[in-house]
CSV table of C-alpha atoms in Angstrom, one decimal:
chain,number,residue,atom,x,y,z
A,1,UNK,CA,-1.5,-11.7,4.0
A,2,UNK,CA,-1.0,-12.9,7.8
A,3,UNK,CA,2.8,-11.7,7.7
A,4,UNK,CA,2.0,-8.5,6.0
A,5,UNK,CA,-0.7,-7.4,8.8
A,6,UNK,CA,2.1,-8.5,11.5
A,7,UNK,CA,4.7,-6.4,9.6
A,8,UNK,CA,2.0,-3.5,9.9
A,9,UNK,CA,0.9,-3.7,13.4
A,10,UNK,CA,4.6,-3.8,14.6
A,11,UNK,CA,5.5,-0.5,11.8
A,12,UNK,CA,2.7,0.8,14.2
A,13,UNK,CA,3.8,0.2,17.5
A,14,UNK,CA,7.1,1.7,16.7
A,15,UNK,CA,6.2,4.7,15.1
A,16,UNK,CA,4.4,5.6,18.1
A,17,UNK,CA,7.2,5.1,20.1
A,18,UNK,CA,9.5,6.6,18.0
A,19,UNK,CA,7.5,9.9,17.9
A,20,UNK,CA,6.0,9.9,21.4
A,21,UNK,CA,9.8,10.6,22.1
A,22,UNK,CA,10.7,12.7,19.2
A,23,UNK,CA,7.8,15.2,20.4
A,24,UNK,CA,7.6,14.6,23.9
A,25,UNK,CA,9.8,18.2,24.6
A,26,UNK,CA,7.8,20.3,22.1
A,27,UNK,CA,5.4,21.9,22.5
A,28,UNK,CA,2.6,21.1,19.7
A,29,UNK,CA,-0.9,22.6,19.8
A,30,UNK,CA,-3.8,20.6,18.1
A,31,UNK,CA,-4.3,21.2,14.6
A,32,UNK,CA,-1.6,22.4,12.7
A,33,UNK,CA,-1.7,22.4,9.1
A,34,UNK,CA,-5.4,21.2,9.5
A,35,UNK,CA,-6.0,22.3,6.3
A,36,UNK,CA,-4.1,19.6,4.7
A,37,UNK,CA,-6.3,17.2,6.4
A,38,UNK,CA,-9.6,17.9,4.2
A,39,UNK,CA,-8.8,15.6,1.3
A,40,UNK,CA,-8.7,16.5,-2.5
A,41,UNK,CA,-10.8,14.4,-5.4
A,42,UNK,CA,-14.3,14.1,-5.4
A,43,UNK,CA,-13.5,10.5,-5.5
A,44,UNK,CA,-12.0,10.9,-2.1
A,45,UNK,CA,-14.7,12.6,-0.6
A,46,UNK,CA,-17.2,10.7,-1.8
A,47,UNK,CA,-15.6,7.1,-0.7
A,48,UNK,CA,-15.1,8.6,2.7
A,49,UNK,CA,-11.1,9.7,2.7
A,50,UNK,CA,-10.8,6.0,1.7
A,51,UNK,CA,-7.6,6.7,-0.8
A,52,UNK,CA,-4.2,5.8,0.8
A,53,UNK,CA,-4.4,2.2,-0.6
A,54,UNK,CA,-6.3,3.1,-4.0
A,55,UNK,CA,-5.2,6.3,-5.1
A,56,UNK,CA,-4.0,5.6,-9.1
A,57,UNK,CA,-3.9,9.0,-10.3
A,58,UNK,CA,-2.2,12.8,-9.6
A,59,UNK,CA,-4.0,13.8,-6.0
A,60,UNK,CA,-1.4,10.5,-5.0
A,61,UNK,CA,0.6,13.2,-3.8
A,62,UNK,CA,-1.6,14.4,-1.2
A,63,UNK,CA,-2.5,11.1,-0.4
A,64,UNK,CA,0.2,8.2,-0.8
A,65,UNK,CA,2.7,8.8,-3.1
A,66,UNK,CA,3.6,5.2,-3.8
A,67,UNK,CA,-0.1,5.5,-5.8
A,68,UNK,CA,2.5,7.3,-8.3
A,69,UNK,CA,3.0,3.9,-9.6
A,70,UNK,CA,-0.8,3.0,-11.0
A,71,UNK,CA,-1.5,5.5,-13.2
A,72,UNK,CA,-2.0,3.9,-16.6
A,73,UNK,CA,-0.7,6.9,-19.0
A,74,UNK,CA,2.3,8.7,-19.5
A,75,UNK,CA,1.0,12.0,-17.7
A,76,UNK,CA,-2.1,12.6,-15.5
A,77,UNK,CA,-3.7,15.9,-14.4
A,78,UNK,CA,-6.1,16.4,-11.7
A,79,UNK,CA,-8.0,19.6,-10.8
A,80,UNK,CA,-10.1,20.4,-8.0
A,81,UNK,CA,-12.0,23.8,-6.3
A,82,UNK,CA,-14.2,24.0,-3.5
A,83,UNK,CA,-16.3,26.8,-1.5
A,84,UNK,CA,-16.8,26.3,2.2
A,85,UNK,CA,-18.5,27.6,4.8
A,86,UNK,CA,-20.8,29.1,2.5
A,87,UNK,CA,-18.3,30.3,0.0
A,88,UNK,CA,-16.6,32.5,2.6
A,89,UNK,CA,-13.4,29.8,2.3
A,90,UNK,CA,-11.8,28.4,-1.3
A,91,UNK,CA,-10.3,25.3,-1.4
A,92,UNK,CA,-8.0,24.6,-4.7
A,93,UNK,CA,-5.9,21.4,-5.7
A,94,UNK,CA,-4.1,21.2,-8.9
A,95,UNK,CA,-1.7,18.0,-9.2
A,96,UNK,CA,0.3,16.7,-11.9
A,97,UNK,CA,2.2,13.2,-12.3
A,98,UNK,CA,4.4,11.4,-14.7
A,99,UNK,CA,6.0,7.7,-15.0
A,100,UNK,CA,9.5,7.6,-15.3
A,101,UNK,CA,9.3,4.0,-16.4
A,102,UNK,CA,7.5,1.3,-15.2
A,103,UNK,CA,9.3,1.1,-11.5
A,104,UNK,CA,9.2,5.1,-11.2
A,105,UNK,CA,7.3,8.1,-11.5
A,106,UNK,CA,7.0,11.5,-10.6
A,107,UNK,CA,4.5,14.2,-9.2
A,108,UNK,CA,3.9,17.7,-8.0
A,109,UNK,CA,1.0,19.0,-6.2
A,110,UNK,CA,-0.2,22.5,-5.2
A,111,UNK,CA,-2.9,23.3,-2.9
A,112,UNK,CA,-4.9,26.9,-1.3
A,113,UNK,CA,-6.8,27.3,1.7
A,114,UNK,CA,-7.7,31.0,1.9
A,115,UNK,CA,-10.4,33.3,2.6
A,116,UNK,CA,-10.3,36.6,0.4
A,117,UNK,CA,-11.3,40.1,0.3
A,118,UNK,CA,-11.1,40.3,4.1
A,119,UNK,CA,-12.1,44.1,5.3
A,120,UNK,CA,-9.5,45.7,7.3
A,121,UNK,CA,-10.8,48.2,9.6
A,122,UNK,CA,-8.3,49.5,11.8
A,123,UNK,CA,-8.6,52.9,10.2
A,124,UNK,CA,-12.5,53.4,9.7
A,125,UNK,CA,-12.5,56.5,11.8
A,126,UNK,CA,-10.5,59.4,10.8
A,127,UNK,CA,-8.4,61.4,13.8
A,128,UNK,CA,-11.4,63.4,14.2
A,129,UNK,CA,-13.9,60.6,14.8
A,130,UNK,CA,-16.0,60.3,11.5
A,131,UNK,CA,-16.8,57.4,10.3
A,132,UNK,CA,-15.2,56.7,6.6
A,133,UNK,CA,-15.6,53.7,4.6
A,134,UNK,CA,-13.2,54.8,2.0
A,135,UNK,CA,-10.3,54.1,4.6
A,136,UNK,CA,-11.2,50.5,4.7
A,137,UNK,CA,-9.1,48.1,2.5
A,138,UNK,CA,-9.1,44.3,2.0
A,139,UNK,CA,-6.3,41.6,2.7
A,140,UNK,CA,-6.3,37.6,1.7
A,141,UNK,CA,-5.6,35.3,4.8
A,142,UNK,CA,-4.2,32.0,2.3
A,143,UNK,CA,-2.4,28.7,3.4
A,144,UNK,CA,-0.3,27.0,0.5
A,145,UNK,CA,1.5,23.4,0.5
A,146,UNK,CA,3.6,22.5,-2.6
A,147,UNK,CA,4.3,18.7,-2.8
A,148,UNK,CA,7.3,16.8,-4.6
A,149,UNK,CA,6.8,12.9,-5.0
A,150,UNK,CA,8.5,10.5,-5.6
A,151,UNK,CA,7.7,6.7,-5.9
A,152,UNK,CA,9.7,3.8,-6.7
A,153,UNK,CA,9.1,0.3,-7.2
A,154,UNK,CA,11.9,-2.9,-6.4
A,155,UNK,CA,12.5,-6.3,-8.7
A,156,UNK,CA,12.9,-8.2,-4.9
A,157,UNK,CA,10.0,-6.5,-3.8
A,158,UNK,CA,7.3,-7.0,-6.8
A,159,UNK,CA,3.9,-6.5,-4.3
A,160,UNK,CA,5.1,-3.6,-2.9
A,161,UNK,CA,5.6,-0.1,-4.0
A,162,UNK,CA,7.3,2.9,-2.1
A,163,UNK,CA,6.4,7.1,-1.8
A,164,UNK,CA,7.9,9.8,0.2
A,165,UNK,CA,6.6,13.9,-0.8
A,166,UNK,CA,8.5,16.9,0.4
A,167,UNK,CA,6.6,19.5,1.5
A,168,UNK,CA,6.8,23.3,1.7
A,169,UNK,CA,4.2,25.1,3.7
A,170,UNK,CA,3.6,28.7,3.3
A,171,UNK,CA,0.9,30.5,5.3
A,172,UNK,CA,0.1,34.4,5.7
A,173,UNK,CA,-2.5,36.3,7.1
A,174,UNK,CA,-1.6,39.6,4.9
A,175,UNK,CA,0.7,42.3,5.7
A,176,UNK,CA,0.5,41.1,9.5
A,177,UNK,CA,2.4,37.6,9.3
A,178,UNK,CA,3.4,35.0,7.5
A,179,UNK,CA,4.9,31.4,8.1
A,180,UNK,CA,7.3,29.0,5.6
A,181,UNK,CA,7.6,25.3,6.7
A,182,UNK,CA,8.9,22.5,5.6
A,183,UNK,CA,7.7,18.5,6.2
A,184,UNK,CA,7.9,15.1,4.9
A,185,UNK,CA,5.7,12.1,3.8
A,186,UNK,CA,6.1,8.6,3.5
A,187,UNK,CA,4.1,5.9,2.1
A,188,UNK,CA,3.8,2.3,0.8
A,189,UNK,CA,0.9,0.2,-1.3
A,190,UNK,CA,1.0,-3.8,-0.8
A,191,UNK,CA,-1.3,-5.4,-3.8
A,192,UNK,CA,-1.6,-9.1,-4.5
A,193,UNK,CA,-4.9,-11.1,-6.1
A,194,UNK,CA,-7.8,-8.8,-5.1
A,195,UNK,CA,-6.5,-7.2,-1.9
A,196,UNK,CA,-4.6,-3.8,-1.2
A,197,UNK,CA,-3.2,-2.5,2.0
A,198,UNK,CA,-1.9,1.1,2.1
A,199,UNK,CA,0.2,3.0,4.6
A,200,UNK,CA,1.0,7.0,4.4
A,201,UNK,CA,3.3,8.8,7.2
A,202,UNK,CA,2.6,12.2,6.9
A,203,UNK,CA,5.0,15.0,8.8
A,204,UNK,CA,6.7,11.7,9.4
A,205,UNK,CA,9.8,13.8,11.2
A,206,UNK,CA,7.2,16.9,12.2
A,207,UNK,CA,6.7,19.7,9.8
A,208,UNK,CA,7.6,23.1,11.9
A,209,UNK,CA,5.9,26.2,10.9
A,210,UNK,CA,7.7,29.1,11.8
A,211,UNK,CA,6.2,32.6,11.9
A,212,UNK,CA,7.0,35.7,12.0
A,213,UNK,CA,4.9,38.9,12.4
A,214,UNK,CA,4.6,42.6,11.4
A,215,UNK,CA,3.7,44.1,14.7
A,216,UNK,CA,4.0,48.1,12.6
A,217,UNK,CA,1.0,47.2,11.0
A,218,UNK,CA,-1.1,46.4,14.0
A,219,UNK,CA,1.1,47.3,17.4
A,220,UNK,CA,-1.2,50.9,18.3
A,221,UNK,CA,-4.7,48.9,17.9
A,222,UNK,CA,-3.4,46.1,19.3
A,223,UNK,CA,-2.2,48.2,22.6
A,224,UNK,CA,-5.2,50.5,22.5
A,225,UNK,CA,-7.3,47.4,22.9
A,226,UNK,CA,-5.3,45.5,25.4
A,227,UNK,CA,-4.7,42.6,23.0
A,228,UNK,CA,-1.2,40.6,23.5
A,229,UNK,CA,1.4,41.6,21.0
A,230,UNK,CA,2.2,38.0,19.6
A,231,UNK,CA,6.0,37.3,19.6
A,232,UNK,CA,7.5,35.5,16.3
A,233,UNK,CA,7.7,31.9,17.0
A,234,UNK,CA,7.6,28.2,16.1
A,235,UNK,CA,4.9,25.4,15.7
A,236,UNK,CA,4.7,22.1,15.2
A,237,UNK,CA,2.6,19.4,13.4
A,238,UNK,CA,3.0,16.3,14.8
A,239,UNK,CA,3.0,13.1,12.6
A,240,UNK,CA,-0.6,11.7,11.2
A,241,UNK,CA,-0.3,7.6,10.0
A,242,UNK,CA,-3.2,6.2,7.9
A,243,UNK,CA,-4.0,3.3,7.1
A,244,UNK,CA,-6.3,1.4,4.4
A,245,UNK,CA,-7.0,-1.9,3.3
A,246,UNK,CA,-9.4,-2.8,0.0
A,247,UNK,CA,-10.5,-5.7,-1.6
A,248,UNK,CA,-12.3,-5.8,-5.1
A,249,UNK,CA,-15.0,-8.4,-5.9
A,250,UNK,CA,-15.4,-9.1,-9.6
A,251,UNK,CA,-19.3,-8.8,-10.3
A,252,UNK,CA,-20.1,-9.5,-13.9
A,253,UNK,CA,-17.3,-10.6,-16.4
A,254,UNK,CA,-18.0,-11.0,-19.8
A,255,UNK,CA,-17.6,-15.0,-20.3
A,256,UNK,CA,-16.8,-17.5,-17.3
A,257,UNK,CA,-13.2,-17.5,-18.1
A,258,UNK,CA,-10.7,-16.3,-15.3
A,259,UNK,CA,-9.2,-13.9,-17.2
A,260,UNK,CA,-12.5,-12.6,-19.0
A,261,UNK,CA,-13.3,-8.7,-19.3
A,262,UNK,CA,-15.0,-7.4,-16.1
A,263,UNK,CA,-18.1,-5.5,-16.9
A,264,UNK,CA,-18.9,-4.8,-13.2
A,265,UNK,CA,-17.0,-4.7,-9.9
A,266,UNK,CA,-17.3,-3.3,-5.9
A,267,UNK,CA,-14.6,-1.9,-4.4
A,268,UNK,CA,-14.9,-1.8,-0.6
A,269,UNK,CA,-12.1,-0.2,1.6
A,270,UNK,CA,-12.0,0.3,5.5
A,271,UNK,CA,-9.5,2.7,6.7
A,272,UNK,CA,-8.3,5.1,9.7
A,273,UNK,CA,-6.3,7.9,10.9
A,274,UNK,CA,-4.2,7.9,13.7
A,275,UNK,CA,-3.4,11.8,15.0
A,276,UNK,CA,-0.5,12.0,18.2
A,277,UNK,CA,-1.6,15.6,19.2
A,278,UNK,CA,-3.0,14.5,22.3
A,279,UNK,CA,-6.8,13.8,22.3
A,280,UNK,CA,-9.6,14.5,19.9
A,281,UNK,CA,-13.2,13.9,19.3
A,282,UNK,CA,-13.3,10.0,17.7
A,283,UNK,CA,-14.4,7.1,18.2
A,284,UNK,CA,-11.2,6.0,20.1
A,285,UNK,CA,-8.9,8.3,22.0
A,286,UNK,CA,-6.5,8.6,24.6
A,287,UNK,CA,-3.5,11.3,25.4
A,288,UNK,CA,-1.0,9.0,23.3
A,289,UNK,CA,-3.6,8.7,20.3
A,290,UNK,CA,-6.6,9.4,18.7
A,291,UNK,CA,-8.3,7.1,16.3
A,292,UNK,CA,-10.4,8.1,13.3
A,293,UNK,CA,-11.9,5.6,11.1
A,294,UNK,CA,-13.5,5.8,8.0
A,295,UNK,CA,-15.0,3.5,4.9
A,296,UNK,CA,-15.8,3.6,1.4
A,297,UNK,CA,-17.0,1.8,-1.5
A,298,UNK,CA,-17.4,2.4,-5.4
A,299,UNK,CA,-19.2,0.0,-7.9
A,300,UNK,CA,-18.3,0.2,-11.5
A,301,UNK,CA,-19.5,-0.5,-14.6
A,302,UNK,CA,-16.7,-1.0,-17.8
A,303,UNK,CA,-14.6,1.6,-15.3
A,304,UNK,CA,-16.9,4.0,-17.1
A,305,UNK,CA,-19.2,4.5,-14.9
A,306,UNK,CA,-19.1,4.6,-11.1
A,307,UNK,CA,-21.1,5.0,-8.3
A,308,UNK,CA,-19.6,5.7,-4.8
A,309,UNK,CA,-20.8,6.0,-0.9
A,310,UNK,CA,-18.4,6.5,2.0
A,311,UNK,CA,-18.7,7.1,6.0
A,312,UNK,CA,-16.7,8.7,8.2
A,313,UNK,CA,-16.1,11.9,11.0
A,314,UNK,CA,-17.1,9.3,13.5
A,315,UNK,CA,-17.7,12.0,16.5
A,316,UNK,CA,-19.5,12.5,19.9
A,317,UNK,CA,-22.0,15.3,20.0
A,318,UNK,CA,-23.0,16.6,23.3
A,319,UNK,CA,-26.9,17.5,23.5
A,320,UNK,CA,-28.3,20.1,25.8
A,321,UNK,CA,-29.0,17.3,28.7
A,322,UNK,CA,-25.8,16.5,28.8
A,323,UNK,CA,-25.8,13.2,27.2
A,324,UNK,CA,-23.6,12.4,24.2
A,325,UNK,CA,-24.6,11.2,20.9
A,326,UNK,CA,-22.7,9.3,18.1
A,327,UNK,CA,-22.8,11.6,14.8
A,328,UNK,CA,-21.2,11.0,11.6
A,329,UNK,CA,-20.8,12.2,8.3
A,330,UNK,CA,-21.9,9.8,5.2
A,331,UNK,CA,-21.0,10.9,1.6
A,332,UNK,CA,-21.9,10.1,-1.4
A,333,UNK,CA,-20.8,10.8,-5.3
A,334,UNK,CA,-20.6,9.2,-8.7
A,335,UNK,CA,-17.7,9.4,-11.8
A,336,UNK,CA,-17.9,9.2,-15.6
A,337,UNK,CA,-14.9,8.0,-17.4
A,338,UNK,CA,-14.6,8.9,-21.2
A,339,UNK,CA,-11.5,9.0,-23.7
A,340,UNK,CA,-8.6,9.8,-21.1
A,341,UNK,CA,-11.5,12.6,-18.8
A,342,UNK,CA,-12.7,11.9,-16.0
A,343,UNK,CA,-15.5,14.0,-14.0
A,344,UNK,CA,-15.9,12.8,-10.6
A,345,UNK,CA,-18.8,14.4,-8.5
A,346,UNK,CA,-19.1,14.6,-4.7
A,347,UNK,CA,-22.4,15.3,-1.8
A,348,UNK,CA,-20.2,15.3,1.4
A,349,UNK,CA,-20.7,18.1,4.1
A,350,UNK,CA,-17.9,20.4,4.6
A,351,UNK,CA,-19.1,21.6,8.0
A,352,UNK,CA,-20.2,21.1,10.9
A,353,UNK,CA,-21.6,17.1,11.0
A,354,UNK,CA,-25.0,18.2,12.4
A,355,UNK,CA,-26.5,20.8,9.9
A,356,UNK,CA,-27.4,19.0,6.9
A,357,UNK,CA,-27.8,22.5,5.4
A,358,UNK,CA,-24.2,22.5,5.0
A,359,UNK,CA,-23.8,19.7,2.4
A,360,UNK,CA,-21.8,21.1,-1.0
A,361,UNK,CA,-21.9,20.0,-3.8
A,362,UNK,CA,-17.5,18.7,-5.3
A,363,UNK,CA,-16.1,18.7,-8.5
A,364,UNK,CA,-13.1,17.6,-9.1
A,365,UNK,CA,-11.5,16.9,-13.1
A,366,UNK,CA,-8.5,14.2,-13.9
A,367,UNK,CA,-7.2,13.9,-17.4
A,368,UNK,CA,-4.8,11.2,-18.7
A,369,UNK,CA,-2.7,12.0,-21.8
A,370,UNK,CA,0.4,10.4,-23.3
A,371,UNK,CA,1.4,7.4,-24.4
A,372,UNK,CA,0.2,4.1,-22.0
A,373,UNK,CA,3.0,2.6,-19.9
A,374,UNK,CA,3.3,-1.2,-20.0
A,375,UNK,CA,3.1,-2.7,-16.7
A,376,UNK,CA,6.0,-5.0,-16.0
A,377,UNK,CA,5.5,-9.1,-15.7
A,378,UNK,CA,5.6,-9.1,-11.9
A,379,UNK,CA,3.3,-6.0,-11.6
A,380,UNK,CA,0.2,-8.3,-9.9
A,381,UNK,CA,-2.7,-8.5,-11.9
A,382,UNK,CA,-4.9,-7.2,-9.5
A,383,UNK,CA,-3.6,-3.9,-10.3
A,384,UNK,CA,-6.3,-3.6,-12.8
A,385,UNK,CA,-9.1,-3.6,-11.3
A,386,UNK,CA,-8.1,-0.7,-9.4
C-alpha cells in the first residue's frame, strides 16, 4: 500500500511538470469542455463524483476506463437524462460496454449538453419596421463527446488494471458555428483485500477544439451593433487528473466464516480533482493548480439495496460585507438492484451551491445481460464487494 501511494505521489509530480511545459505557450481559457465535467450515473452524483476508483459498469467510460474490467456480465447498458437550470439545459448519457475476456473489454459512450428551441430574432422587424413574430425561427446550441475505451488487464501485474478513451468532441451553436475536437484519457484501478485506489488522466495530451464560424448568417447585426466579428480559431482544454481511494468494510455476513455471504457493507471513498487552468474557486488553489475534493459513501444490503450520501463543490462564497464563507454541495441518492436492472436515484443540486431551490431530482438506468464472465484466479477477491 506504502509503495503504491509513493508510486502515486511521484505519477503526480511529474504530470504536472510534464504539462506545465506542454501548455505553458498556449493559450487556454478556463473551462473548456466543462460540460464533460458534470458526471453521469445517479450513483455518481449521489456518492459525490466519487467513481474513478469504483466505477464497475458502462458510465466507466466517462469516468476511468480501466473500470471496463469489473463488470460482472457479458454486456452492460447504462442510460441517463437530466434537465438543468430549470429544464432550459438537457443533459443525456447513453454507454455501452462488453468483456472481451477476462483481461479485456470494451466500451462506447455518447453524451449531449444542449439547450433547444432557442428563438432567433435577428429578423423580427420587417424592412419597414413592423414587428413580426412569424419571421422568428429556432436553433439548438448542443455539445457532443463520443468515447472509445479500452481496458486491459496484465498476468505480472494481477492488482492493477489499465484504461485509456478516445474522444471526439463536437460542438455547434446552429448555423453560426461549430467546433470538432479530438482528446484522450488515461486511467488505472489498484485493488487488493478491501482497498481501491483509482487514477484517470483526462485530455491527458490537451484536447483542442477548433472552431469555425458562419459570419453570412450574423455579419450585418453583428456590425450594426458594434459587436466583434469572431475570427475561426483554436482552444484548448488542458489536462484534469483525479484521484480516488475506497475501502469497503464488511458489516453483516451471513455466518462467522471468512469467506461467508455479506449481507451488509459501507463503502467509503475520498477523492479529488486536480484542474491546471490556472486558478479556480476550491478549497486549495494556486496559478499552477487548483484542488477539488470530494467524498462519498454507499451502504448495501445483499447489493440489492443501497443507500448513498456524498459531499463535494467545496467553494468560497463571498457575502455582501465582504467576508467569505465555505459553501458546499452534499448529495444524496439510493439504488435498487433486481435480475440484471438497476435504477439508481439522485438529490444533488445542479446549480448554483447556494439556492437550495435548485436541487433536481436524477435518474439514471444500467442493465446487465449476457452470459457472466468468470473472473480469473489472480483477480483479488476484493473485487466483489465492489
Amino acid at each position: 500500500m506504502v509503495q503504491i501511494l509513493k508510486y502515486l505521489l511521484g505519477s503526480i509530480l511529474l504530470f504536472t511538470c510534464c504539462i506545465t511545459d506542454l501548455f505553458a505557450q498556449v493559450e487556454t481559457p478556463k473551462y473548456v469542455n466543462e460540460y464533460l465535467a458534470i458526471g453521469v450515473g445517479a450513483k455518481a452524483l449521489a456518492m459525490g463524483n466519487s467513481q474513478t476508483e469504483l466505477v464497475d459498469d458502462a458510465t466507466s467510460g466517462y469516468w476511468n476506463p480501466a473500470g471496463l474490467l469489473n463488470i460482472e456480465d457479458k454486456y452492460t447498458v447504462s442510460l441517463m437524462h437530466a434537465q438543468y437550470f430549470a429544464g432550459i439545459a438537457n443533459y443525456d448519457f447513453v454507454g455501452f460496454a462488453t468483456k472481451i475476456d477476462d483481461r479485456s473489454a470494451l466500451g462506447i459512450s455518447a453524451i449531449r449538453f444542449g439547450v433547444d428551441d432557442i428563438p432567433d430574432t435577428r429578423y423580427l422587424f420587417d424592412q419597414d419596421g413592423t414587428l413580426n413574430w412569424d419571421n422568428v425561427q429556432s436553433f439548438s446550441a448542443s455539445d457532443y463527446a463520443f468515447l472509445f475505451s479500452y481496458a486491459r488487464k496484465f498476468p505480472q501485474l494481477p492488482n492493477i488494471q489499465f484504461g485509456a478513451n478516445a474522444k471526439i468532441i463536437y460542438r455547434n451553436a446552429g448555423q453560426f458555428a461549430n467546433a470538432w475536437g479530438f482528446g484522450l484519457d488515461f486511467g488505472f484501478q489498484w485493488a487488493k483485500d478491501n482497498w481501491k485506489i483509482g487514477v484517470t488522466a483526462k485530455d491527458i495530451t490537451g484536447t483542442y477544439n477548433i472552431w469555425t464560424y458562419n459570419p453570412a448568417t450574423y455579419y450585418d447585426v453583428f456590425a450594426s451593433t458594434g459587436n466583434t466579428i469572431p475570427d475561426n480559431s483554436i482552444e484548448a482544454a488542458t489536462p484534469r487528473l483525479i484521484i480516488g481511494l475506497a475501502k469497503h468494510f464488511p458489516l453483516w455476513k451471513r455466518s462467522q466464516l471468512e469467506d461467508a455471504e455479506e449481507l451488509m457493507g459501507l463503502l467509503v471513498s475520498i477523492g479529488t480533482d486536480l484542474t491546471f487552468d490556472g486558478q479556480r474557486n476550491t478549497v486549495i488553489r494556486s496559478e499552477l493548480m487548483s484542488v477539488d475534493p470530494h467524498a462519498g459513501l454507499e451502504l448495501h444490503y445483499q447489493k440489492m439495496i443501497f443507500l448513498r450520501g456524498g459531499i463535494s463543490q467545496f467553494q468560497y462564497i463571498k457575502e455582501f460585507d465582504g467576508s467569505e464563507t465555505l459553501e458546499y454541495l452534499p448529495s444524496f441518492g439510493a439504488g435498487l438492484a433486481f435480475k440484471g436492472f438497476t435504477v439508481d436515484y439522485a438529490l444533488t443540486n445542479i446549480g448554483d451551491i447556494s439556492t437550495a431551490s435548485l436541487y433536481s431530482h436524477i435518474f439514471s438506468l444500467k442493465v446487465n445481460f449476457g452470459h457472466s464472465i468468470k473472473r480469473t484466479v489472480n483477480t483479488p477477491k476484493s473485487d466483489k464487494y465492489y
